Short mmCIF file of N, CA and C in Angstrom, two decimals:
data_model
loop_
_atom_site.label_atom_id
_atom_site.label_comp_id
_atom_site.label_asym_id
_atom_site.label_seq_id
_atom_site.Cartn_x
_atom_site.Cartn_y
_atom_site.Cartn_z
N UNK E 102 32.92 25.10 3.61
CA UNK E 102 31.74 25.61 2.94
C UNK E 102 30.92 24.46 2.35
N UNK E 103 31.83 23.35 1.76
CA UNK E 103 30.81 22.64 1.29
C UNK E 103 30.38 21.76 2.34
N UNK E 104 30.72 21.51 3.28
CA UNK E 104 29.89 20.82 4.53
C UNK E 104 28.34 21.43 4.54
N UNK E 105 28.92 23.01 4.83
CA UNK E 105 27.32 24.00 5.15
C UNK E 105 26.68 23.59 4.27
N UNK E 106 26.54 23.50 2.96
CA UNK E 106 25.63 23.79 1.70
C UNK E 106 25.78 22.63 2.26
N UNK E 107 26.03 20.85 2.63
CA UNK E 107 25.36 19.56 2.29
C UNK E 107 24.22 19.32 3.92
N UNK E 108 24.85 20.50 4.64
CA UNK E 108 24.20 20.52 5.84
C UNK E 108 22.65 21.20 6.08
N UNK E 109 22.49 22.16 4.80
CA UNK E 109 21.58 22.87 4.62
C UNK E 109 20.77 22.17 4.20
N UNK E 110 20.80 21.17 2.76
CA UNK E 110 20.58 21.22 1.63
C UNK E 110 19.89 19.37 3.04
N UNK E 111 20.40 18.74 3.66
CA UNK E 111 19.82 18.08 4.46
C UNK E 111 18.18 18.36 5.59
N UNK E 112 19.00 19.93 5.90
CA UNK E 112 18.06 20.26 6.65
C UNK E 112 16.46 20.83 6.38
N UNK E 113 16.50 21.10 4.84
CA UNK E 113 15.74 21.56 4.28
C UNK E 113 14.51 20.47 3.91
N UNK E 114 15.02 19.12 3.52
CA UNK E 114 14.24 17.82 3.29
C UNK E 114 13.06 18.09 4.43
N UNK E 115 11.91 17.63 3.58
CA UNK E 115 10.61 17.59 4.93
C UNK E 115 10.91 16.26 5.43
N UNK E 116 10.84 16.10 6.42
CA UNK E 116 10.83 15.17 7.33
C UNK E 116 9.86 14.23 6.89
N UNK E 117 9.85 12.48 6.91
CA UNK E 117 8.66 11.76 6.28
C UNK E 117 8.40 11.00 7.31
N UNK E 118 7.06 10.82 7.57
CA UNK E 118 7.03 9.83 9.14
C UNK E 118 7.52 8.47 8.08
N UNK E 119 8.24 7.46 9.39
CA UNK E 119 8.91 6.15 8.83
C UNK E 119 7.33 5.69 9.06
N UNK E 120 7.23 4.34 7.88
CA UNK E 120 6.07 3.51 8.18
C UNK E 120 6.15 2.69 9.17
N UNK E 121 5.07 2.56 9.96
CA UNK E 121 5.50 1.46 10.97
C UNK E 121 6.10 0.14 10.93
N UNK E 122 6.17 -0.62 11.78
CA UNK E 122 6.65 -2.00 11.63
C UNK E 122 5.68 -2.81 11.12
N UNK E 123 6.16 -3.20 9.86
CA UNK E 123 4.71 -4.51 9.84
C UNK E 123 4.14 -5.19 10.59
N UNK E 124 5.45 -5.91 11.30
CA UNK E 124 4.59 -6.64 12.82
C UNK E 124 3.67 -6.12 13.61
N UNK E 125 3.31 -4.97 13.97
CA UNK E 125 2.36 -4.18 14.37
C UNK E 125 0.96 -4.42 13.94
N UNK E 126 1.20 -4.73 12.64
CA UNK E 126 -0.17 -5.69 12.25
C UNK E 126 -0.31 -7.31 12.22
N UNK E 127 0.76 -8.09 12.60
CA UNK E 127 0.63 -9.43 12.73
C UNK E 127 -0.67 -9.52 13.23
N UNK E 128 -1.16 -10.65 13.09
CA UNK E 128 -2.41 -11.39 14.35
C UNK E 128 -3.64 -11.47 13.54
N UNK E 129 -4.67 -11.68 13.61
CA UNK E 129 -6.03 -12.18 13.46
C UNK E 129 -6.73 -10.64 13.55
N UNK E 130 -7.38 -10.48 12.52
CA UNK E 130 -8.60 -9.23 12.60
C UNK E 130 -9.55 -9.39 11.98
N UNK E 131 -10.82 -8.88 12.44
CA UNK E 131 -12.01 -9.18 11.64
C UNK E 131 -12.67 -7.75 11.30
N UNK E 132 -13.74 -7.48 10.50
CA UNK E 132 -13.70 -7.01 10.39
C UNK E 132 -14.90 -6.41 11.00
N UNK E 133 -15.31 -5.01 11.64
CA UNK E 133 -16.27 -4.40 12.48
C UNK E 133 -17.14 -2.98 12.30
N UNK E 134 -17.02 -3.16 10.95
CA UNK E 134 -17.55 -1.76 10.47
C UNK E 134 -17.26 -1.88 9.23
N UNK E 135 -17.63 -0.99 8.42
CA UNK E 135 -17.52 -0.67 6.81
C UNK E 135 -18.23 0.78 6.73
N UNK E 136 -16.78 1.72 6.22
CA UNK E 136 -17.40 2.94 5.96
C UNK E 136 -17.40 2.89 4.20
N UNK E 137 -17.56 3.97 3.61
CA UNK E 137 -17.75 4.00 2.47
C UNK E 137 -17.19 5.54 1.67
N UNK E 138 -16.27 5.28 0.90
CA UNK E 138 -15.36 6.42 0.51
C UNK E 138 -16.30 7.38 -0.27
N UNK E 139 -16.09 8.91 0.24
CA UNK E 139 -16.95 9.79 -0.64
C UNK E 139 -16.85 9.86 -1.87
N UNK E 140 -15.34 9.65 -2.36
CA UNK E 140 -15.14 9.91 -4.07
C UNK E 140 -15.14 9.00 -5.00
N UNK E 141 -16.42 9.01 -5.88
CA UNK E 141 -16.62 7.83 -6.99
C UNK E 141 -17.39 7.41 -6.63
N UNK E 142 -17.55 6.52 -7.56
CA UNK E 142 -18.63 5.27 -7.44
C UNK E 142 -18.28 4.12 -6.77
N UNK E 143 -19.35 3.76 -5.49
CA UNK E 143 -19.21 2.49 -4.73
C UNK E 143 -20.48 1.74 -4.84
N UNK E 144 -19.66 0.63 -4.62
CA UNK E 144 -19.92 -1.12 -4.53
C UNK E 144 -20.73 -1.61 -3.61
N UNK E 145 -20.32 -0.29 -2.52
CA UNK E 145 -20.85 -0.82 -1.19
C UNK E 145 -21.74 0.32 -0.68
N UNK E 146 -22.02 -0.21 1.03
CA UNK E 146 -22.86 0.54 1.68
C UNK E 146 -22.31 0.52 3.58
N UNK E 147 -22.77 1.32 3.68
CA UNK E 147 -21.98 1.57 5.35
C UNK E 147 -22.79 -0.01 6.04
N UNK E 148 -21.49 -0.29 6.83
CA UNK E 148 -21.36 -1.61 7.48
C UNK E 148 -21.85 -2.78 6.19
N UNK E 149 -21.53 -2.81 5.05
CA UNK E 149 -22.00 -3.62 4.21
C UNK E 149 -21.59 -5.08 4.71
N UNK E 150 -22.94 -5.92 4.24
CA UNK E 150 -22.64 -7.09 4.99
C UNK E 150 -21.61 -8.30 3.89
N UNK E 151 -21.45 -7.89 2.63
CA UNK E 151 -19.66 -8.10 1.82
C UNK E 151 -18.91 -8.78 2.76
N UNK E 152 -18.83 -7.54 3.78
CA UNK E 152 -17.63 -7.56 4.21
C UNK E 152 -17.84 -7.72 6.30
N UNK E 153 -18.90 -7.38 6.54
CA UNK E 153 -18.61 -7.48 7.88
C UNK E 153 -19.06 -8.79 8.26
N UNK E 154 -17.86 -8.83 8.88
CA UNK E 154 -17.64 -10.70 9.76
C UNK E 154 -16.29 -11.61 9.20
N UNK E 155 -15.99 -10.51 8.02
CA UNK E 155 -14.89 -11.14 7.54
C UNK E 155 -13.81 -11.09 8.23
N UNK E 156 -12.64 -12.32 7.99
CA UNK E 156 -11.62 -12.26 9.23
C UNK E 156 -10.20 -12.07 8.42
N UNK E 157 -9.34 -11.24 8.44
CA UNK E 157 -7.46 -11.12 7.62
C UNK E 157 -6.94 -11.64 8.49
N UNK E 158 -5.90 -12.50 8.22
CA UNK E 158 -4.55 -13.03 9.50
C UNK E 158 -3.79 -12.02 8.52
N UNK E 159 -3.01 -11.44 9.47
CA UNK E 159 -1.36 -10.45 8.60
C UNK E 159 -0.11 -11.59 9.28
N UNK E 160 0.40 -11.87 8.83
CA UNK E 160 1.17 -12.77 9.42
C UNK E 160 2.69 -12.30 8.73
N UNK E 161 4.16 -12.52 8.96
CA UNK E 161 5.57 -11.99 8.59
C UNK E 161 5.65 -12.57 6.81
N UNK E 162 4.94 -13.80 6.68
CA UNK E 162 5.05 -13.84 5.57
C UNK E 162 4.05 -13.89 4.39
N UNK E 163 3.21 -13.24 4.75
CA UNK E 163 1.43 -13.92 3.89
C UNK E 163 0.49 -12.28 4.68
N UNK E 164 -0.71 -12.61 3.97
CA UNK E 164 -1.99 -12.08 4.13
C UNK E 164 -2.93 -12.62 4.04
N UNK E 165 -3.88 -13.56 4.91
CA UNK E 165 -4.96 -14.33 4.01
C UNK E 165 -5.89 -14.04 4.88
N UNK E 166 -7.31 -14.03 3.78
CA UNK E 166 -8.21 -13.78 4.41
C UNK E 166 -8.88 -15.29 4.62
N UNK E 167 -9.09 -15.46 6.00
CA UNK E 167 -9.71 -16.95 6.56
C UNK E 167 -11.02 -17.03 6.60
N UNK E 168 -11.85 -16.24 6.42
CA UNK E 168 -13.48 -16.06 6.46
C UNK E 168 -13.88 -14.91 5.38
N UNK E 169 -14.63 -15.23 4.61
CA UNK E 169 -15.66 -14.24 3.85
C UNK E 169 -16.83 -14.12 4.56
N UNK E 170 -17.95 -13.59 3.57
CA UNK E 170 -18.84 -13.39 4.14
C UNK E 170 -20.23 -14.13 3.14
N UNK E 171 -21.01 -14.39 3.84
CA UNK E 171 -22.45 -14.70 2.57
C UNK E 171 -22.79 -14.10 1.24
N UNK E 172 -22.04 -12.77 1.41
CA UNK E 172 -22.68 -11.97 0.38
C UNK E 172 -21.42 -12.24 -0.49
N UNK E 173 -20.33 -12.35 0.06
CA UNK E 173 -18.71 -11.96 -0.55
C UNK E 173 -17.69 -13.28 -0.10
N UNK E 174 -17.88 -13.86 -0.66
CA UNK E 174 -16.62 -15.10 -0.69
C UNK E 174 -15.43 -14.53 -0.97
N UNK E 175 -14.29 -15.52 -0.62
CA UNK E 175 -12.41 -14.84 -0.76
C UNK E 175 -12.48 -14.90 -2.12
N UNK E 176 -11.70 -14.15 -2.68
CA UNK E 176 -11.41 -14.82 -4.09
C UNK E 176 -9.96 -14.33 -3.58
N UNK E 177 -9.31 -16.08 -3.94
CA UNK E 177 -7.97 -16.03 -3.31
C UNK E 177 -6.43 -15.06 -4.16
N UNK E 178 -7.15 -14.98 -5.53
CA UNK E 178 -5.99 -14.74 -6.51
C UNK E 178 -6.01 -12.82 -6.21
N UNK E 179 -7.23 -12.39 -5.55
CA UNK E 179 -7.21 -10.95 -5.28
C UNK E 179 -7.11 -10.51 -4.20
N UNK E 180 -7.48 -11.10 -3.09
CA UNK E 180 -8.08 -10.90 -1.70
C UNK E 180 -6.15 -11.32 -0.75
N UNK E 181 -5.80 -12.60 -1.13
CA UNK E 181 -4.97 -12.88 -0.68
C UNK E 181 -3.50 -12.51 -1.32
N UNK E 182 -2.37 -12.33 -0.17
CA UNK E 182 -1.10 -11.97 -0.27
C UNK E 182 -0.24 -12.92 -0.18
N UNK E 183 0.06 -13.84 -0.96
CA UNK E 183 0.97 -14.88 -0.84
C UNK E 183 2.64 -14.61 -0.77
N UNK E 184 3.40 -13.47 -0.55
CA UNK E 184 4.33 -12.74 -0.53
C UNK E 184 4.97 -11.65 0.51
N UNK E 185 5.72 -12.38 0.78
CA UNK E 185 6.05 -11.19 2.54
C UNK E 185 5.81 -9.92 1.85
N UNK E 186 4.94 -9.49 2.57
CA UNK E 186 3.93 -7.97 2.82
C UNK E 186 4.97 -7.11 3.43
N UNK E 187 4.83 -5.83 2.97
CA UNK E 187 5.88 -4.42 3.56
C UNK E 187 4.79 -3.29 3.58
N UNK E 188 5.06 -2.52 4.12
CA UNK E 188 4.61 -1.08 3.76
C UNK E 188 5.37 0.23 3.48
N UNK E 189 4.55 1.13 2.73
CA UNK E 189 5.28 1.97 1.90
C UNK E 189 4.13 3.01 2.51
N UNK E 190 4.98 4.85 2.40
CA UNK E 190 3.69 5.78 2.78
C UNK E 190 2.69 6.02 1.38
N UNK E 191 1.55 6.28 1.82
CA UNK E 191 0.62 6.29 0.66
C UNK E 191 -0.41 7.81 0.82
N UNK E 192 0.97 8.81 1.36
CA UNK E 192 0.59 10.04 1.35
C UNK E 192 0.09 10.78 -0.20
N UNK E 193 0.94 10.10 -1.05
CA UNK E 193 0.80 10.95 -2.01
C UNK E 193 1.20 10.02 -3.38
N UNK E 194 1.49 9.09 -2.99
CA UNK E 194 2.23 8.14 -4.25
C UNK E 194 1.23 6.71 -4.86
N UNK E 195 0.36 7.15 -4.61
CA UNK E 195 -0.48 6.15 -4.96
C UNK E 195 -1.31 6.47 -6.24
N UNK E 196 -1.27 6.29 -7.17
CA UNK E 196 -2.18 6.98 -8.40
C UNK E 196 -4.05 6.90 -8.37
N UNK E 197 -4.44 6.35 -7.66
CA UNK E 197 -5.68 6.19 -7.73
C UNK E 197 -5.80 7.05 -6.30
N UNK E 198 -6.42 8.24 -6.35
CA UNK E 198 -6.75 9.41 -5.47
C UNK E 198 -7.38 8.74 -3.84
N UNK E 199 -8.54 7.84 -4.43
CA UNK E 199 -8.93 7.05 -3.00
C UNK E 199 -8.00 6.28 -2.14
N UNK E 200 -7.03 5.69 -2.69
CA UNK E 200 -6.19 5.29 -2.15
C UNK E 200 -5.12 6.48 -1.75
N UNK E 201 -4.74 7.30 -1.92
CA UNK E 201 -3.92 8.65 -1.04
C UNK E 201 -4.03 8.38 0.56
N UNK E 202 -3.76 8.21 1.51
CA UNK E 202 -4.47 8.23 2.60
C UNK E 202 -3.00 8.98 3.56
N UNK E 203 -3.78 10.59 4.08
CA UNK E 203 -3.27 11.36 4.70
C UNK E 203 -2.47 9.82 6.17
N UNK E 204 -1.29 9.62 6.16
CA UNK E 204 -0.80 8.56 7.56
C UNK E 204 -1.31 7.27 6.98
N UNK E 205 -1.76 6.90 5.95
CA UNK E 205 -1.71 5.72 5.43
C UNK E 205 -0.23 5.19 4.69
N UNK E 206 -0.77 4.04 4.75
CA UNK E 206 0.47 3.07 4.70
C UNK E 206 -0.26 1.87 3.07
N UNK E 207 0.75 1.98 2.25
CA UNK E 207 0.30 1.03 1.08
C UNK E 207 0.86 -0.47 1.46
N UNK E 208 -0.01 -1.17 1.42
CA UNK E 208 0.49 -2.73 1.52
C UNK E 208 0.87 -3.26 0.38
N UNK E 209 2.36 -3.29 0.19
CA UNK E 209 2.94 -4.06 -0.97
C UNK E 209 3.49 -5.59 -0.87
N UNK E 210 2.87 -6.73 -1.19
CA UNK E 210 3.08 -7.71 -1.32
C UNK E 210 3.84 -8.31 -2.36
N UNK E 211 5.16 -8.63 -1.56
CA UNK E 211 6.30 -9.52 -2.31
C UNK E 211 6.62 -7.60 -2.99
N UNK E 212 6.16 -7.51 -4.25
CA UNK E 212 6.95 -6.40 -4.98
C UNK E 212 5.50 -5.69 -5.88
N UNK E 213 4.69 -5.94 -5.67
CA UNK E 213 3.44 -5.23 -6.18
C UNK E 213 2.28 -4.99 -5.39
N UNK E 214 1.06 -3.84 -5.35
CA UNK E 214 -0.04 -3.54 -4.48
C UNK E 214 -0.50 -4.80 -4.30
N UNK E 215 -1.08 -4.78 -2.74
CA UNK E 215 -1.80 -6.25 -2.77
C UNK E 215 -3.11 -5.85 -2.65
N UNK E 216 -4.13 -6.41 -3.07
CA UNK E 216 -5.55 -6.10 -4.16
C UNK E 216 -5.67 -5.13 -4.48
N UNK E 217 -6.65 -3.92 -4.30
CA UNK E 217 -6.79 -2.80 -5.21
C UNK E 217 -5.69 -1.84 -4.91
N UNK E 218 -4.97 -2.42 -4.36
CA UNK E 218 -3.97 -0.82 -3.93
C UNK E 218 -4.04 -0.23 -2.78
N UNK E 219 -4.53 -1.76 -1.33
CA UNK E 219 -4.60 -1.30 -0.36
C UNK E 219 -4.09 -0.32 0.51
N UNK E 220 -4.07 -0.26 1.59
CA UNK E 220 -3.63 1.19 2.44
C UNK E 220 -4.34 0.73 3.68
N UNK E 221 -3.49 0.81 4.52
CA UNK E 221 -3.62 0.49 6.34
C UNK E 221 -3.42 2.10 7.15
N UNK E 222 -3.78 2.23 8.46
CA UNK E 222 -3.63 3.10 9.14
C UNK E 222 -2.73 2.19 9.96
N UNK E 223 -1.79 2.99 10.72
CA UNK E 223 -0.87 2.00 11.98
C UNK E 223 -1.98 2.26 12.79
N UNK E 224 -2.25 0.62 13.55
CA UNK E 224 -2.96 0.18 14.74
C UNK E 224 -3.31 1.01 15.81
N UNK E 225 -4.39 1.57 16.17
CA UNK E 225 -4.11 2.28 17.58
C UNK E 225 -5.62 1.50 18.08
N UNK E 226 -5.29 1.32 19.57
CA UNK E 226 -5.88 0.48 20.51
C UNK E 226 -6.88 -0.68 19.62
N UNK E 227 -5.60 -1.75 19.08
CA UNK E 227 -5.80 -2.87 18.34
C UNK E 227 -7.28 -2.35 17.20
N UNK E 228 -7.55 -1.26 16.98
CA UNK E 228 -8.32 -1.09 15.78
C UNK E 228 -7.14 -0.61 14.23
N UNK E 229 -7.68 -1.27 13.96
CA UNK E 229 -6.55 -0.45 12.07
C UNK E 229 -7.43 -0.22 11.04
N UNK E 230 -7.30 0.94 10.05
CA UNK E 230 -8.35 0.93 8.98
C UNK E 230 -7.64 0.22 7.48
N UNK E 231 -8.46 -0.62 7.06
CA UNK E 231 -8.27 -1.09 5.76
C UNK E 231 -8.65 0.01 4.48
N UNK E 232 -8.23 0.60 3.34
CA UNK E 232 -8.48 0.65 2.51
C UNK E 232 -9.07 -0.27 1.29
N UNK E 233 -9.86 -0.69 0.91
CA UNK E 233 -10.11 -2.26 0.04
C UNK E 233 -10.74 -1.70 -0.82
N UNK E 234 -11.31 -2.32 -1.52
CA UNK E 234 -11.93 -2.51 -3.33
C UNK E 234 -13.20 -1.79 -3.06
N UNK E 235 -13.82 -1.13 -3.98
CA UNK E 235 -14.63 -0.48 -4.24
C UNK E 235 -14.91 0.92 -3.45
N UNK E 236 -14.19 0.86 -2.76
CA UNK E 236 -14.40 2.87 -1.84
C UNK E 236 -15.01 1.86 -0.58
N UNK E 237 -14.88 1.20 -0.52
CA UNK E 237 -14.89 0.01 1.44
C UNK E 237 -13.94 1.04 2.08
N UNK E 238 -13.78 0.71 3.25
CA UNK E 238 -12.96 1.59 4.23
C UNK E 238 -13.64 0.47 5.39
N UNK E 239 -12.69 -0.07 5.54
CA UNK E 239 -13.01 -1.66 7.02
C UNK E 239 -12.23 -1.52 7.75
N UNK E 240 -13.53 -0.91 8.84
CA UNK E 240 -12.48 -1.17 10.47
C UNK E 240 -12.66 -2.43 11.08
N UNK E 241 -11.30 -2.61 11.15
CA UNK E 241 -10.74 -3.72 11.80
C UNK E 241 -10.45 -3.96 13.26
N UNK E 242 -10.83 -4.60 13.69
CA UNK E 242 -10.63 -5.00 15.00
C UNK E 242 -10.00 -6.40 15.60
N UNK E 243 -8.88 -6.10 16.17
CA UNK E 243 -7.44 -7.07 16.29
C UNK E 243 -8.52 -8.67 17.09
N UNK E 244 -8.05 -9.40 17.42
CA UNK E 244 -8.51 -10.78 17.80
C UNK E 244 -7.32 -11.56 18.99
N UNK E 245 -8.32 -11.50 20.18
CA UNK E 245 -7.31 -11.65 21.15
C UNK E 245 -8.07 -13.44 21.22
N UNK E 246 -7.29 -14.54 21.16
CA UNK E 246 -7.60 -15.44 21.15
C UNK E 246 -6.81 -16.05 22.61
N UNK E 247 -7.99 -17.06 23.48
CA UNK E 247 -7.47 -17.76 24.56
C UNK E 247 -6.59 -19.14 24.11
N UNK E 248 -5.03 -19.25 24.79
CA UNK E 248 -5.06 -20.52 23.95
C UNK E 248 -5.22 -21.76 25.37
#
């Protein structure tokens, strides 16, 4: 009997999608769009030029952003992840509502959010969406370099 009840009491758990592999985001991305989050007050404006042209390397141990933009320079102490990067789901556990993201993924660097409490989508056909500072929403587009 007590098997059943630990067998039940298993089966009942909702199922959580696993976050993807970080490596999935390794590589060079820039950035190719800028949408702009409906809730609150934003910073920005669709395709804001902040941010488009800017380039993230995700790399196994770091996050850095290698290019700003005219309007928006790095500021390294916010922008950058000096701490092997993980992800966590950011279905529901994120306290700041914009950051929630239905299949989003929170980027935690070393052991705390890395800048505002980012949030990634897993990669599909080398595009990924950034969550970033001010209600930004930056699609990203992967960087196939010749060597």
């Amino acid at each position: 009997m007590k098997h059943l009840i630990i067998a039940c009491m298993l089966v009942s758990q909702p199922l959580m999608a696993a976050a993807p592999d970080y490596a999935t985001l390794e590589g060079i991305w820039h950035v190719d769009a800028v949408h702009v989050d409906s809730t609150g007050i934003q910073a920005v404006v669709e395709n804001d030029p902040q941010y488009m042209g800017a380039v993230v390397t995700f790399s196994s141990n770091k996050i850095m952003w290698s290019q700003g933009s005219a309007q928006r320079t790095i500021d390294p102490a916010t922008d950058n992840c000096l701490k092997r990067p993980t992800l966590t789901s950011a279905d529901e556990n994120d306290p700041e509502d914009s950051y929630q993201v239905a299949g989003g993924y929170n980027v935690i660097c070393g052991d705390e959010p890395w800048g505002p409490g980012a949030v990634v989508t897993a990669p599909v056909n080398d595009t990924l969406t950034l969550y970033w500072f001010d209600g930004a929403i930056l699609v990203l587009k992967k960087e196939h370099r010749q060597s």
